[in-house]
Coordinates of C-alpha atoms and ligand atoms in Angstrom, one line a residue:
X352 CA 122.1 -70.4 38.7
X353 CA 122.6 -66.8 39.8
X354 CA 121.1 -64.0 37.2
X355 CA 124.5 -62.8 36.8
X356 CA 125.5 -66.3 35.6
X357 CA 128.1 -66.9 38.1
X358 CA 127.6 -71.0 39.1
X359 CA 130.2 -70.6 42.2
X360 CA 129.3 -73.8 44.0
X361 CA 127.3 -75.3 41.4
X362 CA 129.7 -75.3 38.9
X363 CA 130.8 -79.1 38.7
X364 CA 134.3 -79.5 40.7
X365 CA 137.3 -80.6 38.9
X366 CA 139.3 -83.0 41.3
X367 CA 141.8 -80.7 41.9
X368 CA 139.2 -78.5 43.7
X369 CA 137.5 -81.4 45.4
X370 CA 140.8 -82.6 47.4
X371 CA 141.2 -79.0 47.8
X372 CA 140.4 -77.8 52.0
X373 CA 138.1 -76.1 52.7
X374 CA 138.7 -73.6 55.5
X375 CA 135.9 -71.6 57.8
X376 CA 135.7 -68.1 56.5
X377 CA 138.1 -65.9 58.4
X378 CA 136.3 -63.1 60.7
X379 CA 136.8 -60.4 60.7
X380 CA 139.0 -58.4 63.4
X381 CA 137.2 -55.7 64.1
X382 CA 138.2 -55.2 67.4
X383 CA 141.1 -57.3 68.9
X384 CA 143.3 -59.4 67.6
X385 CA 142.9 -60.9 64.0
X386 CA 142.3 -64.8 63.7
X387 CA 144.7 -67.5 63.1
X388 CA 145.0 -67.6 59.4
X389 CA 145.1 -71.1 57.5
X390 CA 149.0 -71.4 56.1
X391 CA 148.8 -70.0 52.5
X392 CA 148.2 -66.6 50.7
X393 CA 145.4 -68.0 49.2
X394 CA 143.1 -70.9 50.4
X395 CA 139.4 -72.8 49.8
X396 CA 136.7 -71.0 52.8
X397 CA 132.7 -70.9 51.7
X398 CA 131.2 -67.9 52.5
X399 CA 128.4 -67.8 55.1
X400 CA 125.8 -68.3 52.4
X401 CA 127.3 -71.6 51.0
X402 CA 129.4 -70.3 48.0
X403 CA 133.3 -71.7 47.5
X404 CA 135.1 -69.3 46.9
X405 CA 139.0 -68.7 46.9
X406 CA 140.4 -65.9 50.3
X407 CA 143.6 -64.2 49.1
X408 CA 145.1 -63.0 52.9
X409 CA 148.8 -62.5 51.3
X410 CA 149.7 -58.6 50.4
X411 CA 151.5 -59.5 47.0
X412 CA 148.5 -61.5 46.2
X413 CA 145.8 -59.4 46.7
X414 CA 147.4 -56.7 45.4
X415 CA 147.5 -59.3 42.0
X416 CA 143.9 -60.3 42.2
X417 CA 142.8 -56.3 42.7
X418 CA 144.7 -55.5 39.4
X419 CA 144.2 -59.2 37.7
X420 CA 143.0 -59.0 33.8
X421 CA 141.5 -62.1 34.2
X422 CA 139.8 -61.2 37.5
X423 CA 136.0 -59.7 36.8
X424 CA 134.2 -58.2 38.5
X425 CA 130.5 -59.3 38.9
X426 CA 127.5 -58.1 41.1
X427 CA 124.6 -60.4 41.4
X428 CA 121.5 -59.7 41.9
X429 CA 121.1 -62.4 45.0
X430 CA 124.4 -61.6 46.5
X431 CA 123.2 -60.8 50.5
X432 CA 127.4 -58.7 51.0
X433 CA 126.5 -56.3 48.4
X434 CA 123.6 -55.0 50.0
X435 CA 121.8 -52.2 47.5
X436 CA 124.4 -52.8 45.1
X437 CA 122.7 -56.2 43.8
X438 CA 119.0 -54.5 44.1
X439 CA 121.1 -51.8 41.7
X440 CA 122.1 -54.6 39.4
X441 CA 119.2 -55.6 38.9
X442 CA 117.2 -52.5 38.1
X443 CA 119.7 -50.5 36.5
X444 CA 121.3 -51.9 33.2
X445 CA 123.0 -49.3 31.0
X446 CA 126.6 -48.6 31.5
X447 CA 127.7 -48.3 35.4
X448 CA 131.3 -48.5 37.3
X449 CA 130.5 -51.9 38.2
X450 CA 131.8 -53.1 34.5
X451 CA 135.4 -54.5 33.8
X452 CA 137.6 -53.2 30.5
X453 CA 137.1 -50.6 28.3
X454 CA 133.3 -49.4 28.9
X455 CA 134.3 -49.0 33.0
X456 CA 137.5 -47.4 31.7
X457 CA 135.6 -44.5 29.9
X458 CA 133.2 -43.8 32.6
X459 CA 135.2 -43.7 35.3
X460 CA 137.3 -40.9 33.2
X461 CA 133.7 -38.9 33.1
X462 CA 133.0 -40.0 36.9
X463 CA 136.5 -39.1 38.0
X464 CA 136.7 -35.5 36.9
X465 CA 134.4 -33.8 39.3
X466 CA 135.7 -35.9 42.2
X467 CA 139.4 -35.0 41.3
X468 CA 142.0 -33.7 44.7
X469 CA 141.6 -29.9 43.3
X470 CA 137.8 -30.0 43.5
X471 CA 137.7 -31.1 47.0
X472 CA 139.5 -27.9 48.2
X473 CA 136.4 -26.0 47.3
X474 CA 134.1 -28.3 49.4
X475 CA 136.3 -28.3 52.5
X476 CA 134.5 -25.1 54.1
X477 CA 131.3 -26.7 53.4
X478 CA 132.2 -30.0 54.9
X479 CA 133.6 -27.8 58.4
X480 CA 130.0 -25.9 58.0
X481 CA 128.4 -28.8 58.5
X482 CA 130.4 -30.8 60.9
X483 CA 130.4 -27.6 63.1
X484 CA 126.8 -28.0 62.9
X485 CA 126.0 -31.6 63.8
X486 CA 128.8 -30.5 67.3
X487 CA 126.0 -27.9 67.7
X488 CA 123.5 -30.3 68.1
X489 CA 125.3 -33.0 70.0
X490 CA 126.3 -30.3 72.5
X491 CA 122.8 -28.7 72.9
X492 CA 121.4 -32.4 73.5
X493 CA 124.4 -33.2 75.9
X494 CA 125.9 -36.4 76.7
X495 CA 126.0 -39.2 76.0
X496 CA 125.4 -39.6 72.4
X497 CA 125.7 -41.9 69.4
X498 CA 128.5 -40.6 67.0
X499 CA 127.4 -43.2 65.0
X500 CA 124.2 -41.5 64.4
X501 CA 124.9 -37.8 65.1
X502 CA 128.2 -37.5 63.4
X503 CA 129.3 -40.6 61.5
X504 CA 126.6 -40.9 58.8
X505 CA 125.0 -37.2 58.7
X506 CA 128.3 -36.1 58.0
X507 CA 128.8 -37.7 54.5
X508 CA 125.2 -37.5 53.4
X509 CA 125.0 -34.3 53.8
X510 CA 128.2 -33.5 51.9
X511 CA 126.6 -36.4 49.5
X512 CA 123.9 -34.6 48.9
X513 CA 125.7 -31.4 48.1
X514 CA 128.0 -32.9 45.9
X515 CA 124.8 -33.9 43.9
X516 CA 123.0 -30.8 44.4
X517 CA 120.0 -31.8 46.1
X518 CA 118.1 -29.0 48.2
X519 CA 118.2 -28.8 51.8
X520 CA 114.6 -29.0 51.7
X521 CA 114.7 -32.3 49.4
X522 CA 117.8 -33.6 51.9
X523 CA 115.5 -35.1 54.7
X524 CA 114.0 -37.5 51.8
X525 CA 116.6 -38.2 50.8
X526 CA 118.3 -39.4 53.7
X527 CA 115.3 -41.2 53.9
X528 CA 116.0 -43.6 50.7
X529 CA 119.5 -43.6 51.0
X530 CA 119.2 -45.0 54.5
X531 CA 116.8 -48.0 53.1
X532 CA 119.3 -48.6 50.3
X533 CA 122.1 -48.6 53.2
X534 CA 122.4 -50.2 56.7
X535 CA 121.9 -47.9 59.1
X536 CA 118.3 -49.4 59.3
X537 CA 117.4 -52.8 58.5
X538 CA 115.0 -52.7 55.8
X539 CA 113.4 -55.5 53.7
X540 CA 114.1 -56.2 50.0
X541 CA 111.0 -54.6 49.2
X542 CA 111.5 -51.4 50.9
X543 CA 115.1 -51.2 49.8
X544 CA 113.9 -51.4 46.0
X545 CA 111.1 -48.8 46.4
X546 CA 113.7 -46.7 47.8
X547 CA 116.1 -47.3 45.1
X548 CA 113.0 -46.4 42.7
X549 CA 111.8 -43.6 44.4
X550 CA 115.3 -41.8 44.4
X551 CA 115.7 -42.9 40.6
X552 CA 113.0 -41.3 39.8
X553 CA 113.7 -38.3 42.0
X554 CA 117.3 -37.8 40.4
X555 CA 115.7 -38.1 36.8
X556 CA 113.5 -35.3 37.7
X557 CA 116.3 -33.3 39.4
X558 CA 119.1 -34.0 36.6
X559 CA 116.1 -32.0 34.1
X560 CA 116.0 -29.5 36.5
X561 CA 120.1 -29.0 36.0
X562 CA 119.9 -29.1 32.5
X563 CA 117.7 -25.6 32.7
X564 CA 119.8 -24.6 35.9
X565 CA 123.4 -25.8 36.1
X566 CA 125.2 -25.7 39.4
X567 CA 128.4 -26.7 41.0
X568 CA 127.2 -30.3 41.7
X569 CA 128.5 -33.2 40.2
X570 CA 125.2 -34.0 37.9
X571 CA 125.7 -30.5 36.4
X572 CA 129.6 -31.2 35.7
X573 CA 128.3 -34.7 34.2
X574 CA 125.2 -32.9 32.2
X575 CA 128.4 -30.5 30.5
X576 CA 130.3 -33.7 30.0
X577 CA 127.4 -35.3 27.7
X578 CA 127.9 -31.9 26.0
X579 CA 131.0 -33.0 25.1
X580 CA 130.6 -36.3 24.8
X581 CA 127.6 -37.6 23.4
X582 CA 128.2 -41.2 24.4
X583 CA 126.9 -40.3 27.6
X584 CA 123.3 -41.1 28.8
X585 CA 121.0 -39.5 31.1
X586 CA 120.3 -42.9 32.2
X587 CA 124.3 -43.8 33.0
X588 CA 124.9 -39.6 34.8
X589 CA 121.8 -41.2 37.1
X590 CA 123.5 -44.4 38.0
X591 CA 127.2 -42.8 38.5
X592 CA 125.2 -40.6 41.0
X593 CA 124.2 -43.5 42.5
X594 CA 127.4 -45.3 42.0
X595 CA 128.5 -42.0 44.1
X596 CA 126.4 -42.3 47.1
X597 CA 126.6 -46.3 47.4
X598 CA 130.2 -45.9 47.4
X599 CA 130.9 -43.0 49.3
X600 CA 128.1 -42.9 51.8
X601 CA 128.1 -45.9 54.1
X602 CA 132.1 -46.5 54.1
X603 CA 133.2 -42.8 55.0
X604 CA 130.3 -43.2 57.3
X605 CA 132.0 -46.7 58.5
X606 CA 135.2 -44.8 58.5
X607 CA 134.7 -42.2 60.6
X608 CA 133.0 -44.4 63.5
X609 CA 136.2 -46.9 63.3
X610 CA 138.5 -44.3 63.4
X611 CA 137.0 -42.6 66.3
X612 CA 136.7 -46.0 68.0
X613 CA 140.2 -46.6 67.4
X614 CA 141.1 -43.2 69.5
X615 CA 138.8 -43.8 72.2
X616 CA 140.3 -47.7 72.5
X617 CA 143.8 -46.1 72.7
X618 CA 143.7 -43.0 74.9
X619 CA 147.4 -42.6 74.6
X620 CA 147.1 -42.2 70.7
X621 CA 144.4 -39.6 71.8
X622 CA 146.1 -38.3 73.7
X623 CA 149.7 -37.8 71.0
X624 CA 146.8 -35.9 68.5
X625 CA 145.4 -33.6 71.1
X626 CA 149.1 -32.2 71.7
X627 CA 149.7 -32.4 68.2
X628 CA 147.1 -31.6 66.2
X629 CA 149.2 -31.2 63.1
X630 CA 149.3 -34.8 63.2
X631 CA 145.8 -35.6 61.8
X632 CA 146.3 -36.3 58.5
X633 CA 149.0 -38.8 59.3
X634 CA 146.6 -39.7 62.1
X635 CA 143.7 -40.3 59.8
X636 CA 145.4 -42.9 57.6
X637 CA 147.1 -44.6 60.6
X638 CA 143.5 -44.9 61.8
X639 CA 142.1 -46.2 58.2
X640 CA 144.5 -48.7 57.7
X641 CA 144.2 -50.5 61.1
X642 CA 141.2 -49.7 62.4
X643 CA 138.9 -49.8 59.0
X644 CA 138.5 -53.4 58.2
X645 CA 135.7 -54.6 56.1
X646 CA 134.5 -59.0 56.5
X647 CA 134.2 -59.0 52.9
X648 CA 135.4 -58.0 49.9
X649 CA 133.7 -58.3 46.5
X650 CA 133.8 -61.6 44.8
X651 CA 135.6 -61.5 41.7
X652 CA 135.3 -64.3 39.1
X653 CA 138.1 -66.3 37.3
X654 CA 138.1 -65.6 33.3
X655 CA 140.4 -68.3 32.6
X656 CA 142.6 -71.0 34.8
X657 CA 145.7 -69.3 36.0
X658 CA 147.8 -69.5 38.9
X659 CA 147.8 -67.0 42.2
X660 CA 149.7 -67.8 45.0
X661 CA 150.5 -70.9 44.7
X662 CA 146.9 -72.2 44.1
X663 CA 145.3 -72.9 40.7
X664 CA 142.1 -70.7 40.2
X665 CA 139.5 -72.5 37.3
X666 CA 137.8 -70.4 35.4
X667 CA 134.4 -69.4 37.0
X668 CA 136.0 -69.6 40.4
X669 CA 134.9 -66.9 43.0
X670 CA 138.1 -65.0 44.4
X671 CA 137.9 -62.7 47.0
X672 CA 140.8 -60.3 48.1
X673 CA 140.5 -60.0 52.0
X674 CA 142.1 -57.0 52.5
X675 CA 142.3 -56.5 56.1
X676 CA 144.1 -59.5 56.5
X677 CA 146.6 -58.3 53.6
X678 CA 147.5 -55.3 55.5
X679 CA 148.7 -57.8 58.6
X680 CA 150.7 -59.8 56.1
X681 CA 153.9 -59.6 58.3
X682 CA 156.4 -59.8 55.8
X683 CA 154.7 -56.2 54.5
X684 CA 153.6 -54.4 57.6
X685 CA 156.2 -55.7 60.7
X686 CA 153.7 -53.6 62.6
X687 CA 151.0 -56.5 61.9
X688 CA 148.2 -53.7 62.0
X689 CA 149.1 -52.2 65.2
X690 CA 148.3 -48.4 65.7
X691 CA 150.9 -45.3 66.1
X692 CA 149.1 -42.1 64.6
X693 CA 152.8 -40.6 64.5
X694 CA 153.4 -43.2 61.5
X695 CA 150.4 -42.9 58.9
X696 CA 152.2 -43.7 55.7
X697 CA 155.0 -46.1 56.1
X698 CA 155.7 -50.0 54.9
X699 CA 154.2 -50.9 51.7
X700 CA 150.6 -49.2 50.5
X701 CA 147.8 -50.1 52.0
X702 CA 144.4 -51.0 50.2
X703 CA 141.6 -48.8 52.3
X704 CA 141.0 -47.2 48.9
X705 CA 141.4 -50.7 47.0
X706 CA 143.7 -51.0 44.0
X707 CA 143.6 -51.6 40.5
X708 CA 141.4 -50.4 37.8
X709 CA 138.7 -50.2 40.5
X710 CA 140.3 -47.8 43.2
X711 CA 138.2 -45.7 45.0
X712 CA 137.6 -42.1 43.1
X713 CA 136.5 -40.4 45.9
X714 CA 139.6 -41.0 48.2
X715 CA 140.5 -37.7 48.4
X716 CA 137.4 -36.0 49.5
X717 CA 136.6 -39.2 52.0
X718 CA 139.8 -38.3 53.8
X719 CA 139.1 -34.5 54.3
X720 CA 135.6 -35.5 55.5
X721 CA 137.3 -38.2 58.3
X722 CA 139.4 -35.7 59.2
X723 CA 137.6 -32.8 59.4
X724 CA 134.8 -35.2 61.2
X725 CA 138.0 -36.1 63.8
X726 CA 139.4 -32.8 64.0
X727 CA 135.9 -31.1 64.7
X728 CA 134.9 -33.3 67.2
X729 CA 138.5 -33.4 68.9
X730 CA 138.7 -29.6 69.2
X731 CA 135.1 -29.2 70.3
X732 CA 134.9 -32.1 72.6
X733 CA 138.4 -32.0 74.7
X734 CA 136.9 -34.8 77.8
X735 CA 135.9 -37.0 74.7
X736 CA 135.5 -40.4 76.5
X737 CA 133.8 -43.9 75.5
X738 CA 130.4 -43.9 77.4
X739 CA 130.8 -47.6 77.3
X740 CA 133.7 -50.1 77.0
X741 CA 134.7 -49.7 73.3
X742 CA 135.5 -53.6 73.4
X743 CA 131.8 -54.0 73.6
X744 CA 130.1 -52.3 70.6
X745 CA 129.1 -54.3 68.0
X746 CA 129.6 -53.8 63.9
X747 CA 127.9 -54.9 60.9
X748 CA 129.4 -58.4 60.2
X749 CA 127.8 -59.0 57.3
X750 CA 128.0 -56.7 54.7
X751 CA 130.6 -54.9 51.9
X752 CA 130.8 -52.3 51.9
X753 CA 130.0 -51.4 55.7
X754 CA 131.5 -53.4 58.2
X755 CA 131.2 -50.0 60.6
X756 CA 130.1 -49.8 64.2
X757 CA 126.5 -50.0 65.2
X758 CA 127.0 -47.5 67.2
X759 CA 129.7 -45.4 69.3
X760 CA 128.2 -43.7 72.4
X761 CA 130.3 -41.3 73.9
X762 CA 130.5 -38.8 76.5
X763 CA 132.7 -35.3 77.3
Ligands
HEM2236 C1 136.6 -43.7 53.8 C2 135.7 -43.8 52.9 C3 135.9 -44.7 51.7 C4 136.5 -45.9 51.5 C5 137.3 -46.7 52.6 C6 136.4 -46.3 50.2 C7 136.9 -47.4 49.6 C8 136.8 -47.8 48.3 C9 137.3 -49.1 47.8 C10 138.1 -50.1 48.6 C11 136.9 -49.1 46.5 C12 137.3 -50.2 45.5 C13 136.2 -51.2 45.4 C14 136.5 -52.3 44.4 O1 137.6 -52.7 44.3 O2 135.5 -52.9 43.8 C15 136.2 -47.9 46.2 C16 135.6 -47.6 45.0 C17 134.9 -46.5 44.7 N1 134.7 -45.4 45.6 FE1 135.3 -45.3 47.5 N2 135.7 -45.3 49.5 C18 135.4 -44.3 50.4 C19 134.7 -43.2 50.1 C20 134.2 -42.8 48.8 C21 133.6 -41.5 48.5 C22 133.3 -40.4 49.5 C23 133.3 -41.6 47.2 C24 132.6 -40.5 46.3 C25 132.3 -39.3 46.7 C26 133.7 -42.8 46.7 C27 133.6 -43.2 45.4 C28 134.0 -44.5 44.9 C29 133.6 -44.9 43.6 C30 132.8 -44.2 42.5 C31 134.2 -46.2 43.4 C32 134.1 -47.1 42.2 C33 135.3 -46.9 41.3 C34 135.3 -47.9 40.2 O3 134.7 -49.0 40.3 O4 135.9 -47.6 39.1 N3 134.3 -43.5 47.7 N4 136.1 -47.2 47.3

């Protein structure tokens, strides 16, 4: 049995589930056309490590199971899609944003101030500081190069690392661990928990160092927020500032690379922003929603029987929302995921910043970064031109919450 206690496939089958199909799991579009679908918003698949678990594909439906009470959330500690995040389970057991009800409820209030809309209007000349920066290098260095490495991930670490007040001389470290605990770098269970040790006991240290010496960052804001509220620990501020980072670091990172990619694969679209760069905000969310697509979601477990989508899901069933494939669901998005930048906000809501209880807290300042990333590198870089076919980069297939291009050379 998994520590978390989830049995997924282990878990005797009633006979409903046994005559129930059992589809391959859908892959993921990342760059052409999305797979046939089995009929059904939500059907049997097992996951590429063996567990049965139920795909919702249907927009009404996932936008159900993202907002179900009697869908959990749970993050095992031998779950291979949740990268860092099960290492974190494992080590870090006080109060963290991956718990359901009430406790999640109240953190998320403390984690959400800091990280509100108004607050990231401070950050933005930081964010064009540094992105003006990383063009500096790329041009001194001259084509090609790797956006994925020059731009895509630097970007939000370093604006990661401001947010949590870390030093510029502490910042190449840093980098250092967070990269283990991430994917740009394969590294082995091992080194992704020393990693995940080393910057725990780094913050700990750091997070004293605030208490003498507040700042603008985020640990500060939450070290004044246990002022207030005593039911606060320093152990919990430590794990939303790693909440912060495992959230925030790899997908803008993944988001900026796909939404690049998506330009250079339509020129035209490329083409429509350059003339108009007032555009780029509708641009950016055009982008996210058809270019960002993650394989997997998280598996959420079943409290009780009920019903979704015609299907009955048993209690301690694994359901996961696939939410790429909800924002093709035709009857939502006619479109069916195809790109005009001219359009970013039209049909029904989309879920790059998920839904529910659980929806992302740092939308806001992930969409200035992409677009100051995109705007940056548009106005600096006016030839901007794959320096291979786009069709044949590859992406992370098997992780949540990356799924983002391996790399992206380019030339100008
Ligand atoms: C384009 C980049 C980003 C995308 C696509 C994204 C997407 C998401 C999604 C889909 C969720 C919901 C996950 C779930 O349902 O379990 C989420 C949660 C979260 N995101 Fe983001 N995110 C991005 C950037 C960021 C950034 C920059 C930060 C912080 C600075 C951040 C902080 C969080 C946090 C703290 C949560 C957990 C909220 C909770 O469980 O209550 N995200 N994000």
């Amino acid at each position: 049995m998994s520590p978390s206690g989830w049995t997924g496939h282990e878990r005797p089958e009633s006979e409903a589930v046994l005559n129930t199909r059992v589809h391959p799991f859908p892959a993921c579009p990342f760059s052409g056309e999305p797979p046939p679908l089995p009929e059904g918003p939500v059907f049997r698949a097992r996951l590429p490590r063996g567990d049965l678990v139920w795909v919702v594909t249907g927009y009404e439906e996932v936008r159900a199971a993202l907002n179900h009470p009697l869908l959990g959330r749970h993050v095992t500690t031998d779950d291979p899609h949740m990268g860092a995040e099960a290492s974190m389970a494992g080590v870090l057991r006080d109060r963290t944003l991956l718990l359901d009800g009430p406790a999640h409820t109240q953190l998320r209030r403390l984690a959400a101030k800091p990280l509100a809309a108004g607050r990231v209007a401070g950050l933005l000349p930081r964010i064009r500081q540094l992105a003006d920066r990383l063009l500096d290098g790329i041009e001194e260095t001259g084509p090609p190069a790797d956006l994925v490495a020059r731009l895509a991930f630097p970007l939000p670490l370093g604006v990661l690392c401001d947010l949590l007040g870390v030093p510029a001389r502490d910042g190449p470290a840093f980098r250092q661990w967070a990269d283990r605990m991430t994917t740009i770098e394969a590294a082995t269970e091992e080194e992704t928990l020393a990693a995940l040790h080393t910057m725990f006991t780094y913050l700990t240290g750091h997070l004293e160092g605030k208490r003498t010496r507040p700042g603008e960052d985020l640990l500060s804001a939450w070290l004044a927020a246990q002022e207030a509220d005593d039911t606060l620990s320093d152990a919990e501020i430590i794990q939303l500032a790693f909440s912060v980072l495992f959230a925030g670091y790899e997908s803008t990172a993944a988001a900026i690379g796909a939404c690049i990619y998506g330009l250079l694969r339509h020129p035209e679209q490329l083409d429509i922003l350059r003339a108009s760069p007032g555009l780029l905000p509708n641009a950016v969310r055009a982008l996210m929603r058809s270019q960002l697509a993650t394989p997997y979601y998280r598996v959420l477990l079943a409290r009780t029987d009920f019903r979704l989508g015609g299907v009955t899901v048993e209690r301690g069933d694994g359901v996961m929302p696939l939410t790429w494939a909800a924002q093709r669901d035709p009857g939502r998005f006619p479109d069916r995921g195809s790109l005009d930048i001219r359009h970013g906000g039209e049909g029904a809501p989309d879920f790059v910043f998920g839904y529910g209880p659980h929806a992302c807290l740092g939308a806001a300042l992930a969409t200035a970064m992409v677009e100051i990333a995109l705007g940056t590198l548009i106005g600096r870089l006016p030839g901007l031109r794959p320096a291979v076919p786009p069709q044949t980069l590859a992406w992370h297939t098997d992780r949540f919450p990356g799924g983002g291009l391996r790399r992206l050379p380019v030339c100008w």
